[in-house]
Tab-separated table of C-alpha atoms in Angstrom:
chain	number	residue	atom	x	y	z
A	674	MET	CA	-121.461	-31.202	26.261
A	675	LEU	CA	-121.172	-28.914	23.142
A	676	ARG	CA	-122.932	-26.093	24.936
A	677	ARG	CA	-121.341	-26.100	28.104
A	678	LEU	CA	-117.834	-26.256	26.130
A	679	ILE	CA	-118.778	-23.213	24.292
A	680	ARG	CA	-120.292	-21.108	26.986
A	681	GLY	CA	-116.836	-22.229	28.966
A	682	LEU	CA	-115.199	-20.707	26.055
A	683	LEU	CA	-117.098	-17.768	25.799
A	684	VAL	CA	-116.850	-17.354	30.124
A	685	SER	CA	-112.975	-17.569	29.738
A	686	LEU	CA	-112.855	-15.030	26.793
A	687	ALA	CA	-115.091	-12.617	28.882
A	688	ILE	CA	-112.377	-12.958	31.366
A	689	THR	CA	-109.331	-12.548	29.376
A	690	VAL	CA	-110.792	-9.279	27.772
A	691	ALA	CA	-111.898	-8.077	31.192
A	692	LEU	CA	-108.170	-8.371	32.744
A	693	ALA	CA	-106.258	-7.414	29.594
A	694	PRO	CA	-104.703	-4.317	30.305
A	695	VAL	CA	-106.274	-1.043	28.137
A	696	VAL	CA	-103.804	-0.500	25.625
A	697	ARG	CA	-104.010	2.794	23.779
A	698	ALA	CA	-101.871	4.560	20.714
A	699	GLN	CA	-99.405	6.357	22.279
A	700	THR	CA	-98.630	9.631	20.103
A	701	PRO	CA	-95.312	11.485	20.658
A	702	PRO	CA	-95.493	14.973	22.505
A	703	THR	CA	-95.436	17.729	20.364
A	704	THR	CA	-92.073	19.429	20.699
A	705	PRO	CA	-91.500	22.858	18.816
A	706	SER	CA	-88.825	23.603	16.338
A	707	LEU	CA	-86.011	26.892	16.631
A	708	THR	CA	-88.181	28.618	14.659
A	709	GLY	CA	-88.823	31.843	16.428
A	710	GLU	CA	-85.825	31.165	19.239
A	711	THR	CA	-83.918	34.537	19.898
A	712	LEU	CA	-80.562	34.258	22.196
A	713	THR	CA	-79.660	38.059	23.616
A	714	GLY	CA	-76.889	38.427	25.550
A	715	THR	CA	-73.074	39.479	25.994
A	716	VAL	CA	-70.006	38.088	24.999
A	717	PRO	CA	-67.608	38.024	28.280
A	718	GLU	CA	-65.332	36.476	25.591
A	719	PHE	CA	-63.404	37.924	22.433
A	720	GLU	CA	-60.177	37.662	20.635
A	721	ALA	CA	-58.679	38.181	17.537
A	722	ARG	CA	-55.491	37.842	15.903
A	723	CYS	CA	-55.101	39.240	12.648
A	724	ASN	CA	-52.229	39.223	10.396
A	725	PRO	CA	-51.113	42.013	8.399
A	726	ASP	CA	-52.395	40.971	5.235
A	727	GLY	CA	-56.066	40.750	6.745
A	728	SER	CA	-56.422	37.299	6.968
A	729	GLY	CA	-56.585	35.526	10.772
A	730	THR	CA	-58.830	34.038	13.551
A	731	ILE	CA	-61.764	35.701	15.712
A	732	PHE	CA	-63.215	33.613	18.477
A	733	TRP	CA	-66.049	34.756	20.705
A	734	ALA	CA	-67.922	33.371	23.660
A	735	ALA	CA	-71.316	34.762	24.047
A	736	SER	CA	-74.267	34.215	27.245
A	737	GLY	CA	-77.648	35.195	28.029
A	738	ALA	CA	-81.467	35.036	27.906
A	739	ALA	CA	-83.489	31.922	25.480
A	740	THR	CA	-86.774	33.262	24.141
A	741	GLY	CA	-89.275	31.994	22.331
A	742	PRO	CA	-90.267	28.023	21.885
A	743	TYR	CA	-87.765	27.396	24.372
A	744	THR	CA	-87.196	29.918	27.543
A	745	GLY	CA	-84.133	29.899	29.481
A	746	SER	CA	-80.167	30.649	29.339
A	747	PHE	CA	-78.104	29.879	26.446
A	748	ARG	CA	-74.102	29.645	25.587
A	749	GLU	CA	-72.632	30.000	22.466
A	750	ILE	CA	-69.082	29.431	20.887
A	751	GLY	CA	-67.529	30.724	17.741
A	752	ILE	CA	-64.662	30.996	15.586
A	753	ALA	CA	-64.377	32.270	12.161
A	754	PHE	CA	-60.924	31.703	9.971
A	755	ILE	CA	-60.491	34.281	7.243
A	756	SER	CA	-58.011	33.379	4.577
A	757	GLY	CA	-57.059	34.799	1.638
A	758	THR	CA	-55.746	38.423	0.447
A	759	ALA	CA	-57.882	41.692	-0.200
A	760	PRO	CA	-59.890	42.368	-1.910
A	761	ASN	CA	-61.139	38.849	-1.600
A	762	PHE	CA	-61.488	36.640	2.050
A	763	THR	CA	-62.570	33.471	2.514
A	764	TYR	CA	-64.601	33.144	5.886
A	765	ARG	CA	-65.042	29.592	7.518
A	766	VAL	CA	-67.293	29.990	10.374
A	767	PHE	CA	-67.848	27.283	12.612
A	768	VAL	CA	-69.917	27.930	16.103
A	769	GLY	CA	-71.324	25.289	18.595
A	770	PHE	CA	-74.330	26.462	20.973
A	771	THR	CA	-76.455	25.024	23.830
A	772	ILE	CA	-79.883	26.217	25.229
A	773	ASN	CA	-81.007	24.917	28.607
A	774	SER	CA	-84.923	25.824	28.623
A	775	ASN	CA	-86.872	25.883	31.658
A	776	VAL	CA	-90.117	26.223	29.941
A	777	PRO	CA	-90.941	23.977	27.988
A	778	PRO	CA	-87.819	21.886	30.016
A	779	ALA	CA	-85.370	20.786	27.386
A	780	ARG	CA	-81.650	20.802	26.850
A	781	ILE	CA	-80.615	21.581	23.061
A	782	PHE	CA	-77.518	21.133	21.562
A	783	GLY	CA	-76.671	22.483	18.546
A	784	SER	CA	-73.895	23.481	16.242
A	785	LYS	CA	-73.316	25.954	12.887
A	786	GLN	CA	-71.012	26.059	10.251
A	787	ILE	CA	-70.590	27.873	6.894
A	788	THR	CA	-67.881	28.763	4.439
A	789	VAL	CA	-68.180	32.271	2.553
A	790	PRO	CA	-65.557	33.207	-0.186
A	791	GLY	CA	-64.871	36.660	-1.538
A	792	VAL	CA	-65.783	38.800	1.325
A	793	PRO	CA	-63.793	42.114	1.057
A	794	VAL	CA	-63.677	42.480	4.742
A	795	THR	CA	-60.332	42.048	6.486
A	796	CYS	CA	-59.642	40.632	10.155
A	797	GLN	CA	-58.730	44.341	11.349
A	798	VAL	CA	-62.071	45.518	10.124
A	799	SER	CA	-64.305	42.227	11.415
A	800	SER	CA	-63.278	42.635	14.801
A	801	SER	CA	-63.139	46.171	15.591
A	802	ARG	CA	-67.002	46.601	14.981
A	803	PRO	CA	-70.240	44.999	15.348
A	804	PHE	CA	-70.505	42.181	12.898
A	805	PHE	CA	-73.140	39.566	11.613
A	806	VAL	CA	-73.739	36.339	9.878
A	807	GLN	CA	-76.675	35.536	7.978
A	808	ARG	CA	-78.385	32.645	7.071
A	809	VAL	CA	-76.095	30.101	8.794
A	810	PRO	CA	-77.134	26.376	8.587
A	811	TYR	CA	-77.503	24.493	11.749
A	812	GLN	CA	-78.377	21.367	13.237
A	813	ALA	CA	-79.721	20.842	16.628
A	814	THR	CA	-80.363	17.851	18.696
A	815	ILE	CA	-83.263	18.838	21.547
A	816	ARG	CA	-83.560	16.628	24.523
A	817	ALA	CA	-87.280	16.966	25.940
A	818	HIS	CA	-90.134	14.672	27.007
A	819	ASP	CA	-87.407	11.966	27.913
A	820	GLU	CA	-87.042	11.804	24.126
A	821	THR	CA	-84.730	13.051	21.398
A	822	TYR	CA	-85.542	15.032	18.612
A	823	HIS	CA	-83.197	16.594	15.550
A	824	ASP	CA	-83.681	20.135	14.201
A	825	ALA	CA	-82.037	21.635	11.045
A	826	GLY	CA	-82.406	25.144	9.530
A	827	VAL	CA	-80.271	28.576	9.515
A	828	SER	CA	-79.873	31.545	11.967
A	829	ASN	CA	-78.701	35.080	11.538
A	830	PHE	CA	-76.662	36.510	14.427
A	831	ILE	CA	-74.716	39.591	15.596
A	832	VAL	CA	-71.830	39.937	17.640
A	833	THR	CA	-70.176	42.940	19.145
A	834	ARG	CA	-66.807	42.632	21.091
A	835	PRO	CA	-66.617	44.045	24.469
A	836	GLY	CA	-65.340	47.779	24.978
A	837	THR	CA	-66.957	49.092	21.228
A	838	GLY	CA	-69.551	51.174	23.074
A	839	LEU	CA	-70.678	48.326	25.295
A	840	PRO	CA	-68.327	47.082	28.118
A	841	ASN	CA	-69.285	43.545	28.085
A	842	GLY	CA	-70.250	43.322	24.143
A	843	SER	CA	-73.453	42.423	22.679
A	844	PHE	CA	-74.612	39.113	20.973
A	845	SER	CA	-78.284	38.276	19.434
A	846	GLU	CA	-79.581	35.476	17.077
A	847	ASP	CA	-82.584	34.465	15.732
A	848	PHE	CA	-83.561	30.868	14.362
A	849	THR	CA	-85.768	29.428	11.503
A	850	SER	CA	-86.229	25.886	11.283
A	851	THR	CA	-86.367	24.092	7.537
A	852	VAL	CA	-87.661	21.046	8.726
A	853	GLY	CA	-89.048	20.836	11.914
A	854	ALA	CA	-88.369	18.870	15.322
A	855	THR	CA	-88.307	15.039	14.141
A	856	LEU	CA	-88.569	12.220	16.933
A	857	LEU	CA	-85.399	10.100	16.578
A	858	PRO	CA	-86.382	6.386	16.648
A	859	GLY	CA	-85.459	5.095	19.963
A	860	GLY	CA	-83.951	8.506	21.395
A	861	ASP	CA	-80.923	8.085	19.376
A	862	SER	CA	-79.345	11.438	19.060
A	863	GLY	CA	-76.775	10.127	16.285
A	864	GLY	CA	-79.660	9.987	13.373
A	865	SER	CA	-79.466	13.675	12.458
A	866	THR	CA	-79.545	14.664	8.682
A	867	THR	CA	-78.234	17.466	6.778
A	868	THR	CA	-80.430	19.870	4.696
A	869	PRO	CA	-79.408	21.012	1.441
A	870	GLU	CA	-78.955	24.761	3.291
A	871	SER	CA	-76.024	22.932	5.452
A	872	ASN	CA	-73.615	22.969	2.573
A	873	SER	CA	-74.660	26.285	1.054
A	874	THR	CA	-72.133	29.174	0.240
A	875	GLY	CA	-74.264	31.597	-0.604
A	876	SER	CA	-76.488	33.994	1.004
A	877	SER	CA	-74.355	35.148	3.622
A	878	VAL	CA	-72.613	38.153	4.182
A	879	PRO	CA	-70.189	37.315	7.392
A	880	PHE	CA	-68.740	40.556	9.251
A	881	ALA	CA	-69.396	42.915	6.099
A	882	SER	CA	-71.461	44.813	8.693
A	883	PRO	CA	-72.573	48.455	8.561
A	884	LEU	CA	-73.775	48.436	12.154
A	885	VAL	CA	-72.414	51.010	14.322
A	886	ASN	CA	-73.198	51.215	18.161
A	887	GLU	CA	-75.306	54.525	19.408
C-alpha cells in the first residue's frame, strides 16, 4: 500500500514537472548610453533680443541627423538668458532635445541646463558669430525594447546662426555619458537621478567662441 502511494506520488510529480512551463532568467536587453552620439544639422530658427548693456536672450532651434549608437534624426530647442553688465555676464542655458532612432529602434527625450557666471561676452557678440557651450550636463530618457532607461552625462555643442556664412546656419553636438543607460523599474520614466555634474558651473565656456566660418 505504502509503495503504491509513493509510486503514485512520484508519477504525479513527474507529470507536474513535465507539464510546468519552462522559466528562464530574463536579462534586460543591452541598451547603449548616449556616449559617442553625434548630432549634425541646420538652425532654421534663431532669434536674439539683445539690450544695449549687453544682456539679453538668445533662442535657437536645430534639426538634422543623429549618428553613433542611435542613428536617425533629432530636434533640439535651446534658450540662453544673459544677465549682468560688462565685463561679467551670467549665462543660463536651457535646452530640450528629442532623438528618433531607426537603428536601433528607440525614442530619446532629454534636457540640459547650466549656469555660468563671469563670461566676458555680450549678447550681441554671441548672437553674431558661431558660439559653443562645453560640458553641459544632460538628463535623458531612452525608450527602447518596450523598456525605459535613464542616462546622464555631458555634451558639447556649437551653434551658427543662419546667414553668417551658411544660409541655414549649422549645428553640431557630441555626448558623453557618466552613468550609462540604467533600466528603470516598471518602465517608469520618473526615476531619473541627478549626476554631480548637473549642478556644475565650472568647465564651460558658453558663447565665447573664437570660431570663424571659412
